Coordinates of C-alpha atoms and ligand atoms in Angstrom, one line a residue:
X17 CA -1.7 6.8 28.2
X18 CA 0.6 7.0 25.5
X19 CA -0.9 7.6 21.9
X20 CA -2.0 4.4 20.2
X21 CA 0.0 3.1 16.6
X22 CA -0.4 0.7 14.3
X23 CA 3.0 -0.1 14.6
X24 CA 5.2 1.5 17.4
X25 CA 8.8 1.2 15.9
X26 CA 10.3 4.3 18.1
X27 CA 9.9 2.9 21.5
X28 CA 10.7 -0.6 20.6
X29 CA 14.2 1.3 18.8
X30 CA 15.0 3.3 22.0
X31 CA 15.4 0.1 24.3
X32 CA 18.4 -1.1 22.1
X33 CA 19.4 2.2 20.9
X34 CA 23.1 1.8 22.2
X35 CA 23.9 -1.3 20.7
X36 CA 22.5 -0.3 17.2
X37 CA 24.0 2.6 17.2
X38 CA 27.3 0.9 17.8
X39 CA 26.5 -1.9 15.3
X40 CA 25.6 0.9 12.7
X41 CA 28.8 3.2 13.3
X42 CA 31.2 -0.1 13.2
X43 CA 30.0 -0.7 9.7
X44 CA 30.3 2.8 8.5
X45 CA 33.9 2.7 10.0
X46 CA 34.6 -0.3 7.8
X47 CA 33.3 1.2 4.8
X48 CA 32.4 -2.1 3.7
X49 CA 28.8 -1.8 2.8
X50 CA 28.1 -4.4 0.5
X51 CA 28.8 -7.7 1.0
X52 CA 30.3 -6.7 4.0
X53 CA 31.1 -9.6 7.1
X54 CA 28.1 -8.9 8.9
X55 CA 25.9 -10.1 5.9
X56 CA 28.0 -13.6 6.3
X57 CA 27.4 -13.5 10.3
X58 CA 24.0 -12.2 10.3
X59 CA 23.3 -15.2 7.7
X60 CA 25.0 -18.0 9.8
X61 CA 23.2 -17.1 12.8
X62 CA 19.9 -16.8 11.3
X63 CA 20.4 -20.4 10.3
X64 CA 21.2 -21.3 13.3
X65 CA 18.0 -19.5 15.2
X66 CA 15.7 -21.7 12.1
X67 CA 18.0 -24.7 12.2
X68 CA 18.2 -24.7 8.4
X69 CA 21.6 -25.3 6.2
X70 CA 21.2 -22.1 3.9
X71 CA 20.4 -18.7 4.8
X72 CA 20.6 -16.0 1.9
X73 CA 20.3 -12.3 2.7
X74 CA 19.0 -10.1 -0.6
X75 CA 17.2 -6.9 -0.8
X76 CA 13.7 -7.4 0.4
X77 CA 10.8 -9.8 0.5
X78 CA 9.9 -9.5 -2.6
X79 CA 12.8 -10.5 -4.2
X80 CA 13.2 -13.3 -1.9
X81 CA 10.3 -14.8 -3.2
X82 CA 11.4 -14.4 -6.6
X83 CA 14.7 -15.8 -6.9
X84 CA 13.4 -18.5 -5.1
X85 CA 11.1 -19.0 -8.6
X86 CA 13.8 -17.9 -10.7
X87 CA 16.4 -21.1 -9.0
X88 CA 13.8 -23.6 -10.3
X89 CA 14.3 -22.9 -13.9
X90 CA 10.0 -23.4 -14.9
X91 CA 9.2 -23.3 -18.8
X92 CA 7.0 -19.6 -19.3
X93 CA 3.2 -20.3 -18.6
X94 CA 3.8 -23.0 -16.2
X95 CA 1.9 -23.1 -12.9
X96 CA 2.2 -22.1 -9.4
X97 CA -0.7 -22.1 -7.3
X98 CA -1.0 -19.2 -4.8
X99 CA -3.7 -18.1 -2.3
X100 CA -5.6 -14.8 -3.1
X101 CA -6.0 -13.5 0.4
X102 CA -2.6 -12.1 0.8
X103 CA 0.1 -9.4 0.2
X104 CA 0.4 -9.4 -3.6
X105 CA 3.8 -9.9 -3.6
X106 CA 3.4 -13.2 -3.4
X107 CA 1.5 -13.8 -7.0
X108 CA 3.6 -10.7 -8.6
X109 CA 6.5 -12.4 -9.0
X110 CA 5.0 -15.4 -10.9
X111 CA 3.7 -13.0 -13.5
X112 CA 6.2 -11.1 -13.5
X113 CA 8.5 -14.1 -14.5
X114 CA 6.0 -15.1 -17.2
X115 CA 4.6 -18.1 -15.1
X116 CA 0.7 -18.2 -14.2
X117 CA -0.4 -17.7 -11.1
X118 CA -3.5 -19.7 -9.8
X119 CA -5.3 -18.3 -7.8
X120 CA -7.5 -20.8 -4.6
X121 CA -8.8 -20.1 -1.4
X122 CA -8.4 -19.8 1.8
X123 CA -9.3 -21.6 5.1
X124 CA -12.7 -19.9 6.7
X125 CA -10.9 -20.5 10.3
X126 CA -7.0 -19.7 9.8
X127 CA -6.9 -17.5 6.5
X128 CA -4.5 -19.8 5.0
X129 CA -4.5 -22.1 2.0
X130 CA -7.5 -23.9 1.2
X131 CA -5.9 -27.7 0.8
X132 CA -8.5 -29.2 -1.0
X133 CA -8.5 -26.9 -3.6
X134 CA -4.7 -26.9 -3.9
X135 CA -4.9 -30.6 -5.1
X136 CA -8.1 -29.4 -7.4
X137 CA -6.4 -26.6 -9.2
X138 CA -3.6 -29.1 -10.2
X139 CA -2.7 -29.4 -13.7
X140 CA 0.2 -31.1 -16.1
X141 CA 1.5 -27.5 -15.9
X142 CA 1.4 -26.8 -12.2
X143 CA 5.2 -26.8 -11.2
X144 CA 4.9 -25.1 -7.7
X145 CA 2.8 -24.1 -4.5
X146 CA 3.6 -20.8 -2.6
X147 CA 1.4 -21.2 1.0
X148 CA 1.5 -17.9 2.4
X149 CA 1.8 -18.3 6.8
X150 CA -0.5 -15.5 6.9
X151 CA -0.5 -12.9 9.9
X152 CA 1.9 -14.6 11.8
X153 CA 0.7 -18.4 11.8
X154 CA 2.0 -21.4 9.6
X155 CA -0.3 -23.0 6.5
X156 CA -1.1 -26.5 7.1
X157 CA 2.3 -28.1 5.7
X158 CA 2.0 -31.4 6.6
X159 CA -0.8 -31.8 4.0
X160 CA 1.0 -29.6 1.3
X161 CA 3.6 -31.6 1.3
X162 CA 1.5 -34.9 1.2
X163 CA 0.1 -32.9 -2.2
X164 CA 3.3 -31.8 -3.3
X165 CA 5.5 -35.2 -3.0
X166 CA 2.6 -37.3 -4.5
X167 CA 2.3 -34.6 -8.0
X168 CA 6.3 -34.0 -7.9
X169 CA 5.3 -30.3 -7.0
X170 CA 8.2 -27.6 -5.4
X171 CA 7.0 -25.9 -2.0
X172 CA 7.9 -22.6 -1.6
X173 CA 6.9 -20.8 1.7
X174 CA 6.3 -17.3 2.2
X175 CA 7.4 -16.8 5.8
X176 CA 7.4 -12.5 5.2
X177 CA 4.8 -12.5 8.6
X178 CA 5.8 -15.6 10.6
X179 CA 9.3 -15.5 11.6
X180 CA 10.0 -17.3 14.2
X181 CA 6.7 -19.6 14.2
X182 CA 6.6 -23.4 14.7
X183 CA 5.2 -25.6 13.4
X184 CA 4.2 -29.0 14.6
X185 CA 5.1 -32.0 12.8
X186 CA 5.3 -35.6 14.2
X187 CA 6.0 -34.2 17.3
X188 CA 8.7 -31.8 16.0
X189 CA 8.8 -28.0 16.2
X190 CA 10.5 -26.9 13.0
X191 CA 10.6 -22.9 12.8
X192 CA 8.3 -21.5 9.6
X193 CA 10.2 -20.9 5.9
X194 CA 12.5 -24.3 6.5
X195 CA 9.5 -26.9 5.9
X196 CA 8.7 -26.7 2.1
X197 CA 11.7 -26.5 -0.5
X198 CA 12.4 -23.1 -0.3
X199 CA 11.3 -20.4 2.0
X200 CA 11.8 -16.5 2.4
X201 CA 11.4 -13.7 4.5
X202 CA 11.1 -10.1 4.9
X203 CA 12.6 -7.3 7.1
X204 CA 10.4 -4.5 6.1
X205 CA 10.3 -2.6 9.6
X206 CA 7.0 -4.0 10.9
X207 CA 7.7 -7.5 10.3
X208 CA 8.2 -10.1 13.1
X209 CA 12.6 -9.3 12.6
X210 CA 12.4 -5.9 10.9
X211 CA 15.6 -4.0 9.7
X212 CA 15.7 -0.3 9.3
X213 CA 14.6 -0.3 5.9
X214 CA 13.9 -3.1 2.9
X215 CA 15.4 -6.3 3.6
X216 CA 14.9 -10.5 2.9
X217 CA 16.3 -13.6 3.2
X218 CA 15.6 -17.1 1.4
X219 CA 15.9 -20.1 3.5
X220 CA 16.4 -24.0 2.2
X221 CA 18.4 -27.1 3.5
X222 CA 19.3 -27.4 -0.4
X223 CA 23.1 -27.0 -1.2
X224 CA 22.4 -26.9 -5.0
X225 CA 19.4 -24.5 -4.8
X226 CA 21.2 -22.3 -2.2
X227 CA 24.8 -22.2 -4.4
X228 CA 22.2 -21.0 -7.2
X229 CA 20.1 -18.5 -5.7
X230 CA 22.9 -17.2 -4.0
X231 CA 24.8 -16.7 -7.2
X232 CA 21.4 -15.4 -8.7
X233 CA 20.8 -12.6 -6.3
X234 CA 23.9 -11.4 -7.0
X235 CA 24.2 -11.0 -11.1
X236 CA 24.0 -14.5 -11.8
X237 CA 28.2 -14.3 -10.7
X238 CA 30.0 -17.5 -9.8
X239 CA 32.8 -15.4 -8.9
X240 CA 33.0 -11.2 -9.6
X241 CA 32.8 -10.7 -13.7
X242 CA 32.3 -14.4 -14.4
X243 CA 28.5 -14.8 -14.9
X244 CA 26.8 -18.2 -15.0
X245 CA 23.0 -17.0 -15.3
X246 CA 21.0 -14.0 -15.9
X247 CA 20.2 -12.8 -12.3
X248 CA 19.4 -9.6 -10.7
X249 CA 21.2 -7.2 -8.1
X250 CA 19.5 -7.9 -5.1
X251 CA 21.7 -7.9 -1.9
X252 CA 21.1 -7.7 2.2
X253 CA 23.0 -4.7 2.6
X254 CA 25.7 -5.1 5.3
X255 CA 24.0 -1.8 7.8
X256 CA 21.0 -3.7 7.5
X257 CA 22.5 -7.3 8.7
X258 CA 24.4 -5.4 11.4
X259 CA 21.2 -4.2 12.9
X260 CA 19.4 -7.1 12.2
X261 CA 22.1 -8.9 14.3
X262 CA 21.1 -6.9 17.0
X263 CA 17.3 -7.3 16.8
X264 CA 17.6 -11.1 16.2
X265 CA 18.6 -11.6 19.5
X266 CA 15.5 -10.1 20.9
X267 CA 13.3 -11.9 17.9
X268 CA 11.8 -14.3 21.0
X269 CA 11.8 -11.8 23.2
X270 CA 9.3 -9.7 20.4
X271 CA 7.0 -12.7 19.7
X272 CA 6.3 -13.2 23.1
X273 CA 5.5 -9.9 23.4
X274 CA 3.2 -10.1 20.6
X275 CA 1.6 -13.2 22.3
X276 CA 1.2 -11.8 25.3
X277 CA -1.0 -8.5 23.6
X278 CA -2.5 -10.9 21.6
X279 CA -4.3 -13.0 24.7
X280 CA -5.0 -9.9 26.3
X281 CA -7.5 -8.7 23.0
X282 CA -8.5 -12.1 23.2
X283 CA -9.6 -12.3 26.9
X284 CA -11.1 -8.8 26.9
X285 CA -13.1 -9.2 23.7
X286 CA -14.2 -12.6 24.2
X287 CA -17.4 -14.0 24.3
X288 CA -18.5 -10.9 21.8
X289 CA -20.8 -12.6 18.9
X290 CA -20.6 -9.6 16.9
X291 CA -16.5 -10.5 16.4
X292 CA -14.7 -13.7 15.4
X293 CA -11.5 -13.4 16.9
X294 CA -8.1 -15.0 15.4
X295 CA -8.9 -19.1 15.8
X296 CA -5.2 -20.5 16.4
X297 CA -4.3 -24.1 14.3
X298 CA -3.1 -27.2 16.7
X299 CA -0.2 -27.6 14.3
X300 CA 1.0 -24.1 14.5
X301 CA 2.2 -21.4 17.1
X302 CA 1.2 -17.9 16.1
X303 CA 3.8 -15.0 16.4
X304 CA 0.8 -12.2 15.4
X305 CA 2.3 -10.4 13.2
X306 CA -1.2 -9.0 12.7
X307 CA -4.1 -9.0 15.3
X308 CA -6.6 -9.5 12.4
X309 CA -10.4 -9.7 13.6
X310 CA -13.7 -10.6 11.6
X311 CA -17.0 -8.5 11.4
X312 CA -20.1 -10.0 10.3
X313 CA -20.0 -7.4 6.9
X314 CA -18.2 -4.7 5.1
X315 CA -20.5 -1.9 7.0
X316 CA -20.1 -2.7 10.4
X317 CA -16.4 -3.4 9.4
X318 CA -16.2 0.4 7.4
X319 CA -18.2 1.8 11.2
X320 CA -15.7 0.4 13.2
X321 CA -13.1 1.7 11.4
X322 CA -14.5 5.1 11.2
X323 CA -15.1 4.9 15.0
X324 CA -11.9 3.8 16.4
X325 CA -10.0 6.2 13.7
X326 CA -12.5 9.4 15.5
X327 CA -11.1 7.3 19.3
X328 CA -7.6 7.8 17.7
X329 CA -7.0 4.4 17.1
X330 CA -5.5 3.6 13.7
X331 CA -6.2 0.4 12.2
X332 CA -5.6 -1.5 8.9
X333 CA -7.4 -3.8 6.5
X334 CA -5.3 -6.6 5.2
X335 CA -6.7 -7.3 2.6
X336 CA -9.4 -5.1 1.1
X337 CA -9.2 -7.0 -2.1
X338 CA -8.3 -10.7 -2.9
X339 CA -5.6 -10.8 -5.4
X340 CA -8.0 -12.7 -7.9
X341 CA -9.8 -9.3 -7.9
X342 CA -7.2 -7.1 -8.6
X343 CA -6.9 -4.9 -11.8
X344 CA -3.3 -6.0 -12.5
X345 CA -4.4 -9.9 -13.1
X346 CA -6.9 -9.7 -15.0
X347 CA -5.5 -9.4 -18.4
X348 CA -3.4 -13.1 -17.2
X349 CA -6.3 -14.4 -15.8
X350 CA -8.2 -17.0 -18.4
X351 CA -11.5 -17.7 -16.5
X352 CA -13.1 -15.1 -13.5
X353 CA -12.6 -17.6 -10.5
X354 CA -15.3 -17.1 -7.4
X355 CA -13.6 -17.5 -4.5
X356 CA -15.9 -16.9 -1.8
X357 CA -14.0 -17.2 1.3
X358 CA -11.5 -14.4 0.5
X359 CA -14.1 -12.9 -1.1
X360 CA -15.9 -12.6 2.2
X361 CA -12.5 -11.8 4.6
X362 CA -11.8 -9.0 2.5
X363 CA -14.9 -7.0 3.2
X364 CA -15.1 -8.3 7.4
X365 CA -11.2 -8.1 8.2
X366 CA -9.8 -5.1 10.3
X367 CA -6.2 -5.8 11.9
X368 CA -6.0 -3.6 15.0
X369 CA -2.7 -2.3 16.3
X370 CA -0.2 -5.2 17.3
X371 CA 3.1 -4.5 18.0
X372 CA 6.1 -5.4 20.8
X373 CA 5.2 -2.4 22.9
X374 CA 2.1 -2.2 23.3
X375 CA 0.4 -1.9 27.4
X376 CA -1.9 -3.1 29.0
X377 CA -3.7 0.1 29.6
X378 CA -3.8 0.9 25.8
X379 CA -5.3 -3.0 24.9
X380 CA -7.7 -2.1 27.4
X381 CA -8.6 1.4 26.1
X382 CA -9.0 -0.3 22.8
X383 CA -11.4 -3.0 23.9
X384 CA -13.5 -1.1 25.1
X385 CA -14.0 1.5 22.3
X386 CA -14.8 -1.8 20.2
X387 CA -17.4 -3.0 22.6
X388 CA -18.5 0.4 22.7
X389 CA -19.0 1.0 19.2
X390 CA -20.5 -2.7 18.8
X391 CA -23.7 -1.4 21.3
X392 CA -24.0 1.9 19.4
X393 CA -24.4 -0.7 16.1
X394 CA -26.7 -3.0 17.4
X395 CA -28.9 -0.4 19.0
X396 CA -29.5 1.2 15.8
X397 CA -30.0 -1.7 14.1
X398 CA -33.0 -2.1 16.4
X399 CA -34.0 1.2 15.8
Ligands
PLP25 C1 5.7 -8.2 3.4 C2 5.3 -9.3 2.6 C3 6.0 -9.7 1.4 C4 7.1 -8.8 0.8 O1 8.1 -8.3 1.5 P1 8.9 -7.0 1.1 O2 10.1 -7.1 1.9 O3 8.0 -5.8 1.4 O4 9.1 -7.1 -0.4 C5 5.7 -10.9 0.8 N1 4.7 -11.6 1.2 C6 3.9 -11.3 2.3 C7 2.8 -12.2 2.7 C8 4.2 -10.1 3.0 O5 3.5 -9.8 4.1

């Protein structure tokens, strides 16, 4: 059996090795690597895999999500609700822009945005939501955007682990990131579409938002040395659209491989009481960006981990601690909200290793060390 990774980049890069190689040495040839054609390709046919107006390409997730703040012009100290229970990028940019981040919970079942407490948290400030599709599956948008039309609220989705998901609305599929207002992406390697180092995109069937943030990611320039805003330098760089050109037509090809190890966890650690595997929403596929599972608390959580890491098997915890928790807020934050749910994941989660190549003997292997080292725990509970 080969050795077991979190991620398992190298053998996924082997099987297309030729072509990004070629797509790599044409770019160097054309010395054009900013701004080069590929960015303007890569873009058009992202757009046309999502079936939204405007793709733009800039420099990484992060920055995705934050010129899609920065195109809505909000006042300093307005609102934008975020869930805790996710990547942190996605509440840094609103303080980082002077806006105030509220903080809400999550769904017990799908990890993603608590609805009801959107519409609770919403003020006269509150200017924006960001739902997070969390590990690969889409928030419940339908009812954001029921909240958002009826308090004039923007939507802006962050899509950074659900490329390529769909989500089902009045019997329509549309892809995740073109349902709200705005939405953005990230290539960082071990996303759903990742480049070969940082990379992003912001998505939205606006032509004025798009001519803006477009315009903004690149020094606030309506053409070169004529500046219309304050922006910042943050650009797809044209090796990285060349290789994701490559990789995006495999994208499908990748989710349904991620499905695929995905039902095969599932099958062989089903019916297990000790684990609550990933519960899948009627309204949304799920691309698994993350194979995230649920112990019943933190130390059976922490003795799995320690047991699968002695079985070689590396695993993560997204998220150890809810953003609501975290040092860097605290000085912004006015009141100490409780918000139990996230509260809760943050101590039972473990994300095992999910990736496009992973086999069936390895899935297997892992299985069973997890049942394994679930017997070992109850016995000495009884102990
Ligand atoms: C990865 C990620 C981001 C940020 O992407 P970068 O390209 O690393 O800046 C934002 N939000 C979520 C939920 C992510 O997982």
């Amino acid at each position: 059996m080969k050795p077991i990774q979190l991620v398992d980049l190298t053998t996924q890069h082997v099987k297309i090795k030729s072509e990004i190689d070629a797509a790599i040495y044409e770019v160097i040839l054309s010395s054009s690597f900013i701004k080069g054609e590929q960015v303007n390709w890569f873009e058009q046919e992202l757009g046309q895999y999502l079936q939204v107006k405007h793709v733009i390409g800039c420099g990484n997730g992060t920055d995705a999500l934050m010129l899609a703040l920065m195109a809505l012009e909000l006042k300093p100290g307005d609102e934008v609700i975020v869930p805790t229970f996710t990547f942190i990028a996605t509440a840094e940019v609103v303080a980082f822009l002077n806006l105030v981040p509220v903080f809400v919970d999550v769904d017990p079942d799908y990890y993603t945005i608590n609805v009801q407490q959107v519409e609770k948290s919403i003020t006269n400030r509150t200017k924006a939501i960001i739902p997070v599709h969390l590990f690969g599956q889409c928030a419940p948008m339908a009812e954001i955007l029921e909240i958002a039309n009826k308090y004039n609220l923007y939507v802006i989705e962050d899509a950074a682990q659900s490329l390529g998901a769909e989500y089902l609305i009045n019997d329509k599929k549309i892809k995740a990131g073109t349902i709200g207002h705005i939405g953005c992406t990230s290539f960082f390697p071990s996303k759903n579409l990742g480049c070969m180092g940082d990379g992003g995109a912001i998505f939205t069937n606006n032509d004025d938002l798009a001519q803006k943030i477009r315009m903004l990611a690149n020094h606030g320039a309506e053409k070169k040395y004529f500046h219309r805003y304050i922006g910042i330098n943050s650009r797809l760089d044209t090796l990285q659209a060349a290789i994701l050109r490559v990789k995006l037509k495999y994208l499908d090809n990748y989710i349904q491989s991620r499905k695929w190890a995905a039902q095969r966890y599932i099958e062989l650690l089903a019916g297990i009481h000790e684990i609550v595997l990933p519960q899948q929403a009627n309204y949304s596929s799920h691309t698994f960006n993350q194979f995230t599972i649920r112990l019943q608390n933190e130390e059976n959580r922490n003795a799995l981990q320690q047991y699968l890491q002695q079985n070689n098997i590396p695993t993560a915890i997204y998220y150890p601690l809810p953003l609501h928790q975290q040092p860097a807020f605290q000085s912004i934050l006015s009141t100490k909200p409780s918000l139990p749910v996230s509260e809760q994941l943050s101590q039972q989660v473990i994300s095992l290793p999910m990736h496009t190549e992973l086999e069936d003997e390895q899935i297997q292997f892992i299985s069973t060390v997890i049942i394994d080292c679930l017997k070992k725990i109850t016995i000495n509970k009884k102990k």
